[in-house]
mmCIF file of C-alpha atoms and ligand atoms in Angstrom:
data_model
loop_
_atom_site.group_PDB
_atom_site.id
_atom_site.type_symbol
_atom_site.label_atom_id
_atom_site.label_comp_id
_atom_site.label_asym_id
_atom_site.label_seq_id
_atom_site.Cartn_x
_atom_site.Cartn_y
_atom_site.Cartn_z
ATOM 1 C CA MET A 194 0.117 -0.400 0.033
ATOM 2 C CA SER A 195 2.929 2.115 0.847
ATOM 3 C CA ILE A 196 4.425 1.682 -2.215
ATOM 4 C CA HIS A 197 1.932 2.183 -4.068
ATOM 5 C CA TYR A 198 0.990 5.154 -2.041
ATOM 6 C CA ARG A 199 4.766 7.032 -3.060
ATOM 7 C CA ASN A 200 4.787 6.076 -6.811
ATOM 8 C CA TYR A 201 1.659 7.621 -7.328
ATOM 9 C CA SER A 202 2.983 11.408 -5.628
ATOM 10 C CA ARG A 203 5.661 10.518 -7.219
ATOM 11 C CA GLY A 204 3.835 10.660 -10.128
ATOM 12 C CA LEU A 205 1.889 13.682 -9.662
ATOM 13 C CA VAL A 206 5.318 15.960 -8.921
ATOM 14 C CA VAL A 207 6.829 14.951 -12.805
ATOM 15 C CA ALA A 208 2.666 15.420 -13.804
ATOM 16 C CA LEU A 209 2.575 18.677 -12.111
ATOM 17 C CA LEU A 210 6.613 20.443 -13.073
ATOM 18 C CA ALA A 211 5.439 19.027 -16.484
ATOM 19 C CA LEU A 212 3.080 21.560 -16.108
ATOM 20 C CA GLY A 213 5.049 24.043 -15.173
ATOM 21 C CA VAL A 214 7.361 23.558 -17.441
ATOM 22 C CA SER A 215 5.358 23.835 -20.335
ATOM 23 C CA MET A 216 3.112 27.082 -19.018
ATOM 24 C CA SER A 217 6.615 28.550 -19.049
ATOM 25 C CA VAL A 218 7.737 27.635 -22.062
ATOM 26 C CA ALA A 219 4.355 29.498 -22.958
ATOM 27 C CA HIS A 220 4.738 32.664 -21.632
ATOM 28 C CA ALA A 221 8.585 32.772 -23.225
ATOM 29 C CA ASP A 222 10.313 35.361 -25.413
ATOM 30 C CA ASP A 223 12.611 32.603 -26.391
ATOM 31 C CA GLY A 224 11.443 29.042 -25.777
ATOM 32 C CA ARG A 225 14.589 26.884 -26.756
ATOM 33 C CA ASP A 226 16.443 27.954 -23.396
ATOM 34 C CA GLU A 227 13.296 26.731 -21.507
ATOM 35 C CA ARG A 228 14.183 23.433 -20.544
ATOM 36 C CA HIS A 229 17.773 24.109 -19.040
ATOM 37 C CA GLY A 230 16.432 26.161 -15.816
ATOM 38 C CA GLY A 231 13.914 28.864 -16.486
ATOM 39 C CA LYS A 232 14.277 32.101 -18.288
ATOM 40 C CA ASP A 233 17.061 32.268 -21.100
ATOM 41 C CA GLY A 234 18.739 29.097 -19.463
ATOM 42 C CA GLY A 235 18.855 30.674 -16.173
ATOM 43 C CA GLU A 236 20.960 33.392 -16.791
ATOM 44 C CA ASN A 237 18.827 35.775 -16.369
ATOM 45 C CA ARG A 238 19.345 39.523 -15.089
ATOM 46 C CA GLY A 239 18.175 40.497 -11.227
ATOM 47 C CA LYS A 240 15.522 42.769 -10.811
ATOM 48 C CA PRO A 241 16.317 45.639 -9.354
ATOM 49 C CA VAL A 242 18.715 46.206 -11.895
ATOM 50 C CA GLN A 243 20.346 48.454 -9.473
ATOM 51 C CA PRO A 244 19.765 49.388 -5.830
ATOM 52 C CA ALA A 245 18.099 52.298 -4.281
ATOM 53 C CA GLN A 246 21.304 52.534 -2.715
ATOM 54 C CA THR A 247 24.619 52.647 -4.760
ATOM 55 C CA ASN A 248 27.893 52.767 -3.286
ATOM 56 C CA VAL A 249 30.051 55.967 -4.246
ATOM 57 C CA LEU A 250 33.559 54.194 -5.146
ATOM 58 C CA PHE A 251 32.056 51.762 -7.728
ATOM 59 C CA GLN A 252 30.574 55.031 -9.360
ATOM 60 C CA GLN A 253 34.101 56.649 -9.079
ATOM 61 C CA GLU A 254 35.920 54.265 -9.936
ATOM 62 C CA CYS A 255 33.984 51.702 -12.067
ATOM 63 C CA SER A 256 32.364 54.858 -14.831
ATOM 64 C CA THR A 257 36.178 56.252 -16.623
ATOM 65 C CA CYS A 258 36.002 54.202 -19.526
ATOM 66 C CA HIS A 259 32.347 53.043 -19.760
ATOM 67 C CA ILE A 260 29.409 53.303 -17.531
ATOM 68 C CA ALA A 261 29.143 52.068 -13.862
ATOM 69 C CA TYR A 262 27.128 49.022 -15.138
ATOM 70 C CA ALA A 263 24.485 48.060 -13.048
ATOM 71 C CA PRO A 264 25.045 44.954 -10.376
ATOM 72 C CA GLY A 265 22.026 43.063 -11.396
ATOM 73 C CA LEU A 266 22.957 43.123 -15.229
ATOM 74 C CA LEU A 267 25.610 39.803 -13.596
ATOM 75 C CA PRO A 268 25.735 36.469 -10.980
ATOM 76 C CA ALA A 269 27.279 37.187 -8.296
ATOM 77 C CA GLU A 270 30.612 34.888 -9.339
ATOM 78 C CA SER A 271 31.032 37.278 -12.349
ATOM 79 C CA TRP A 272 31.768 40.132 -10.470
ATOM 80 C CA ARG A 273 33.798 37.692 -8.343
ATOM 81 C CA LYS A 274 35.821 36.999 -11.212
ATOM 82 C CA ILE A 275 36.419 40.545 -12.981
ATOM 83 C CA MET A 276 37.321 41.974 -9.800
ATOM 84 C CA THR A 277 40.159 39.461 -9.347
ATOM 85 C CA GLY A 278 41.047 39.848 -13.083
ATOM 86 C CA LEU A 279 41.472 43.723 -12.706
ATOM 87 C CA ASP A 280 44.960 44.113 -14.305
ATOM 88 C CA LYS A 281 44.273 42.319 -17.224
ATOM 89 C CA HIS A 282 40.562 43.448 -17.699
ATOM 90 C CA PHE A 283 39.499 43.866 -21.470
ATOM 91 C CA GLY A 284 43.178 45.360 -22.719
ATOM 92 C CA SER A 285 43.471 47.813 -19.844
ATOM 93 C CA ASP A 286 44.538 47.934 -16.407
ATOM 94 C CA ALA A 287 41.738 48.240 -14.026
ATOM 95 C CA SER A 288 43.691 47.942 -10.942
ATOM 96 C CA LEU A 289 42.628 49.338 -7.320
ATOM 97 C CA THR A 290 44.052 48.946 -3.934
ATOM 98 C CA ASP A 291 43.039 46.163 -2.019
ATOM 99 C CA GLN A 292 40.861 47.976 0.131
ATOM 100 C CA GLU A 293 39.054 49.771 -2.468
ATOM 101 C CA ASN A 294 38.997 46.053 -4.786
ATOM 102 C CA ASN A 295 36.775 45.094 -1.365
ATOM 103 C CA GLU A 296 34.832 47.559 -0.729
ATOM 104 C CA ILE A 297 33.311 47.785 -4.734
ATOM 105 C CA THR A 298 33.446 44.078 -4.803
ATOM 106 C CA THR A 299 31.362 43.410 -1.572
ATOM 107 C CA PHE A 300 28.708 45.755 -3.260
ATOM 108 C CA LEU A 301 28.526 44.284 -6.418
ATOM 109 C CA VAL A 302 28.290 41.286 -5.235
ATOM 110 C CA SER A 303 25.689 41.979 -2.680
ATOM 111 C CA ASN A 304 23.482 43.476 -5.745
ATOM 112 C CA ALA A 305 24.125 40.703 -8.176
ATOM 113 C CA SER A 306 21.364 38.958 -10.231
ATOM 114 C CA ASN A 307 18.957 37.209 -8.502
ATOM 115 C CA ARG A 308 17.498 35.696 -11.129
ATOM 116 C CA TRP A 309 20.263 33.417 -12.124
ATOM 117 C CA SER A 310 19.892 30.111 -12.128
ATOM 118 C CA ALA A 311 22.642 28.832 -14.212
ATOM 119 C CA PRO A 312 25.876 27.652 -13.215
ATOM 120 C CA THR A 313 27.844 29.778 -16.101
ATOM 121 C CA ALA A 314 29.320 33.175 -14.972
ATOM 122 C CA PRO A 315 30.588 35.027 -18.070
ATOM 123 C CA LEU A 316 33.093 38.292 -18.234
ATOM 124 C CA ARG A 317 30.384 39.997 -20.022
ATOM 125 C CA ILE A 318 26.572 41.268 -19.913
ATOM 126 C CA THR A 319 27.224 41.768 -23.602
ATOM 127 C CA GLU A 320 27.880 37.139 -23.865
ATOM 128 C CA SER A 321 24.471 36.747 -21.132
ATOM 129 C CA ALA A 322 21.824 34.733 -22.813
ATOM 130 C CA TRP A 323 19.038 37.449 -22.254
ATOM 131 C CA PHE A 324 21.270 39.927 -23.214
ATOM 132 C CA LYS A 325 21.469 38.487 -26.380
ATOM 133 C CA SER A 326 18.006 37.560 -26.486
ATOM 134 C CA LYS A 327 16.884 41.438 -25.693
ATOM 135 C CA HIS A 328 19.173 42.999 -28.114
ATOM 136 C CA ASP A 329 18.777 40.144 -30.960
ATOM 137 C CA ALA A 330 18.503 40.916 -34.971
ATOM 138 C CA HIS A 331 15.016 40.559 -34.661
ATOM 139 C CA GLU A 332 14.706 43.412 -32.210
ATOM 140 C CA ILE A 333 17.582 45.418 -32.966
ATOM 141 C CA SER A 334 19.163 45.570 -37.603
ATOM 142 C CA PRO A 335 22.880 44.170 -38.100
ATOM 143 C CA ALA A 336 23.232 48.183 -40.026
ATOM 144 C CA VAL A 337 22.275 49.654 -36.319
ATOM 145 C CA TRP A 338 25.283 47.476 -34.775
ATOM 146 C CA LYS A 339 28.018 48.982 -36.965
ATOM 147 C CA ASN A 340 27.253 53.295 -36.834
ATOM 148 C CA PRO A 341 30.029 54.365 -35.254
ATOM 149 C CA GLN A 342 27.826 55.998 -32.897
ATOM 150 C CA VAL A 343 27.195 52.745 -31.245
ATOM 151 C CA LYS A 344 30.978 51.070 -31.240
ATOM 152 C CA SER A 345 30.225 48.001 -28.886
ATOM 153 C CA PRO A 346 27.692 46.508 -27.506
ATOM 154 C CA ALA A 347 29.247 47.014 -24.280
ATOM 155 C CA ASN A 348 28.218 50.894 -25.248
ATOM 156 C CA CYS A 349 24.419 50.882 -23.709
ATOM 157 C CA GLY A 350 24.283 54.353 -23.365
ATOM 158 C CA ALA A 351 24.275 54.930 -27.228
ATOM 159 C CA CYS A 352 21.041 53.338 -27.290
ATOM 160 C CA HIS A 353 19.957 53.528 -23.330
ATOM 161 C CA THR A 354 19.491 56.940 -22.482
ATOM 162 C CA GLN A 355 19.691 56.463 -19.025
ATOM 163 C CA ALA A 356 22.034 53.620 -18.552
ATOM 164 C CA GLU A 357 24.290 55.561 -16.484
ATOM 165 C CA SER A 358 21.482 55.775 -13.932
ATOM 166 C CA GLY A 359 20.742 51.791 -13.956
ATOM 167 C CA SER A 360 17.297 52.043 -16.451
ATOM 168 C CA PHE A 361 16.584 50.023 -19.161
ATOM 169 C CA ARG A 362 12.995 51.045 -19.337
ATOM 170 C CA GLU A 363 11.494 51.163 -22.931
ATOM 171 C CA ARG A 364 11.076 54.804 -23.148
ATOM 172 C CA ASP A 365 14.450 55.844 -22.593
ATOM 173 C CA ILE A 366 15.438 53.955 -25.773
ATOM 174 C CA LYS A 367 16.907 55.587 -28.339
ATOM 175 C CA ILE A 368 18.546 53.857 -31.064
ATOM 176 C CA PRO A 369 21.118 56.367 -33.077
ATOM 177 C CA ARG A 370 19.841 56.984 -36.548
HETATM 178 C C1 LIG B 631 41.099 51.493 -17.385
HETATM 179 C C2 LIG B 631 39.683 51.393 -18.016
HETATM 180 C C3 LIG B 631 38.702 51.078 -17.590
HETATM 181 C C4 LIG B 631 38.805 50.891 -16.257
HETATM 182 C C5 LIG B 631 38.805 51.153 -15.014
HETATM 183 C C6 LIG B 631 37.186 49.564 -15.901
HETATM 184 N N1 LIG B 631 36.589 48.939 -17.473
HETATM 185 FE FE1 LIG B 631 35.982 47.542 -17.080
HETATM 186 N N2 LIG B 631 36.070 47.774 -19.704
HETATM 187 C C7 LIG B 631 36.872 48.415 -19.638
HETATM 188 C C8 LIG B 631 37.331 47.931 -21.333
HETATM 189 C C9 LIG B 631 37.667 48.966 -22.990
HETATM 190 C C10 LIG B 631 35.483 47.029 -21.349
HETATM 191 C C11 LIG B 631 35.323 46.133 -22.952
HETATM 192 C C12 LIG B 631 34.427 47.150 -23.850
HETATM 193 C C13 LIG B 631 33.737 46.902 -24.752
HETATM 194 O O1 LIG B 631 33.933 45.540 -25.273
HETATM 195 O O2 LIG B 631 33.470 47.649 -25.687
HETATM 196 C C14 LIG B 631 35.707 46.870 -20.299
HETATM 197 C C15 LIG B 631 34.349 45.665 -20.128
HETATM 198 C C16 LIG B 631 33.295 45.670 -19.180
HETATM 199 C C17 LIG B 631 32.694 44.703 -18.747
HETATM 200 C C18 LIG B 631 32.230 43.629 -19.694
HETATM 201 C C19 LIG B 631 30.796 44.797 -20.462
HETATM 202 C C20 LIG B 631 30.122 43.750 -21.755
HETATM 203 O O3 LIG B 631 30.713 43.645 -22.833
HETATM 204 O O4 LIG B 631 29.205 43.154 -21.719
HETATM 205 C C21 LIG B 631 32.319 45.007 -17.416
HETATM 206 C C22 LIG B 631 31.538 44.037 -16.858
HETATM 207 C C23 LIG B 631 33.427 45.966 -16.754
HETATM 208 N N3 LIG B 631 33.669 46.453 -17.853
HETATM 209 C C24 LIG B 631 33.090 45.962 -15.089
HETATM 210 C C25 LIG B 631 34.287 46.744 -15.353
HETATM 211 C C26 LIG B 631 34.121 47.375 -13.387
HETATM 212 C C27 LIG B 631 33.203 46.330 -12.257
HETATM 213 C C28 LIG B 631 35.059 48.240 -13.083
HETATM 214 C C29 LIG B 631 35.338 49.183 -11.750
HETATM 215 C C30 LIG B 631 35.521 48.033 -11.299
HETATM 216 C C31 LIG B 631 35.897 48.411 -14.497
HETATM 217 N N4 LIG B 631 35.087 47.493 -15.017
HETATM 218 C C32 LIG B 631 36.202 49.474 -15.097
HETATM 219 C C33 LIG B 631 37.895 49.347 -19.451
HETATM 220 C C34 LIG B 631 37.761 49.645 -17.850
HETATM 221 C C1 LIG B 632 22.204 48.994 -30.121
HETATM 222 C C2 LIG B 632 21.170 49.853 -29.502
HETATM 223 C C3 LIG B 632 22.001 48.875 -27.990
HETATM 224 C C4 LIG B 632 22.465 49.122 -26.883
HETATM 225 C C5 LIG B 632 23.992 49.712 -27.535
HETATM 226 C C6 LIG B 632 22.107 48.285 -26.208
HETATM 227 N N1 LIG B 632 21.057 47.835 -26.019
HETATM 228 FE FE1 LIG B 632 19.587 47.486 -24.557
HETATM 229 N N2 LIG B 632 18.213 47.218 -25.231
HETATM 230 C C7 LIG B 632 17.750 47.813 -26.873
HETATM 231 C C8 LIG B 632 16.471 47.699 -27.451
HETATM 232 C C9 LIG B 632 16.048 48.292 -29.284
HETATM 233 C C10 LIG B 632 16.029 46.759 -26.220
HETATM 234 C C11 LIG B 632 14.264 46.655 -26.294
HETATM 235 C C12 LIG B 632 14.597 45.210 -26.601
HETATM 236 C C13 LIG B 632 12.792 44.788 -26.278
HETATM 237 O O1 LIG B 632 12.083 45.454 -27.487
HETATM 238 O O2 LIG B 632 12.414 43.906 -25.820
HETATM 239 C C14 LIG B 632 16.855 46.895 -24.906
HETATM 240 C C15 LIG B 632 16.483 46.029 -24.259
HETATM 241 C C16 LIG B 632 17.377 45.916 -23.044
HETATM 242 C C17 LIG B 632 16.971 45.341 -21.942
HETATM 243 C C18 LIG B 632 15.376 45.320 -21.628
HETATM 244 C C19 LIG B 632 14.589 46.042 -21.055
HETATM 245 C C20 LIG B 632 13.309 45.260 -20.437
HETATM 246 O O3 LIG B 632 12.917 45.970 -19.651
HETATM 247 O O4 LIG B 632 12.798 44.926 -21.316
HETATM 248 C C21 LIG B 632 17.828 45.304 -20.764
HETATM 249 C C22 LIG B 632 18.113 45.668 -19.356
HETATM 250 C C23 LIG B 632 19.202 46.319 -21.995
HETATM 251 N N3 LIG B 632 18.687 46.437 -22.640
HETATM 252 C C24 LIG B 632 20.312 46.642 -21.282
HETATM 253 C C25 LIG B 632 21.398 46.818 -21.927
HETATM 254 C C26 LIG B 632 22.917 47.315 -21.617
HETATM 255 C C27 LIG B 632 23.368 46.537 -19.573
HETATM 256 C C28 LIG B 632 23.438 47.022 -22.633
HETATM 257 C C29 LIG B 632 24.800 47.204 -22.630
HETATM 258 C C30 LIG B 632 25.486 46.600 -22.099
HETATM 259 C C31 LIG B 632 22.816 47.685 -23.632
HETATM 260 N N4 LIG B 632 21.441 46.465 -23.240
HETATM 261 C C32 LIG B 632 23.063 47.836 -25.271
HETATM 262 C C33 LIG B 632 19.134 48.357 -26.994
HETATM 263 C C34 LIG B 632 20.321 48.479 -27.399
#
């Protein structure tokens, strides 16, 4: 009797899981990734991307070559990797003192994406599945990426006029022509 009961409940769990998966596929922008850990294969940005309280040192040190990217755009492990490799940072030396590094790492890690369930930790926001699905050829024509005002996908502010303050709302998007 108890065996039957256990089999029954396991079957029910499987059925509920399958139902949950198929429901989320129906609501996804891109169903292909759904079988593997949620939206965009689990590589999903956090919400909010910008914490209510930002960090002065981070704003100062991480905005000299590009905007200070909002911490919710990447998972904690990505920020840890980025912060331990600042001497060789995308062809630049962005080194800090240990004290500065610790303060900024703590800020980034504690405000990192809270929706990232994949075991991945890309060094670039622009390499993540959520970024790619929001910026694919369906959304943005290839000619836009060749515009000298855009230069690089990492140049968020070329299209997101409020990127600096961590806002990527539709109404703040202005694609350069
Ligand atoms: C000396 C210049 C410099 C400083 C300072 C600097 N970076 Fe960068 N960073 C770069 C360059 C160059 C790139 C590559 C940009 C590109 O591909 O267009 C980059 C790219 C990045 C990217 C990846 C962007 C993408 O493609 O998604 C992240 C994340 C990043 N930086 C974080 C930081 C953080 C955090 C700090 C502060 C600790 C920082 N950077 C300070 C030069 C700098
Ligand atoms: C060439 C222009 C362009 C650049 C550069 C760009 N984006 Fe976007 N981004 C867009 C467009 C257009 C959309 C709207 C796509 C849609 O309608 O779903 C978008 C959507 C987004 C969204 C989703 C908004 C939402 O709530 O659905 C986020 C977050 C975002 N971008 C972040 C970034 C970040 C971070 C960078 C830089 C690392 C960046 N973008 C660079 C054009 C750009």
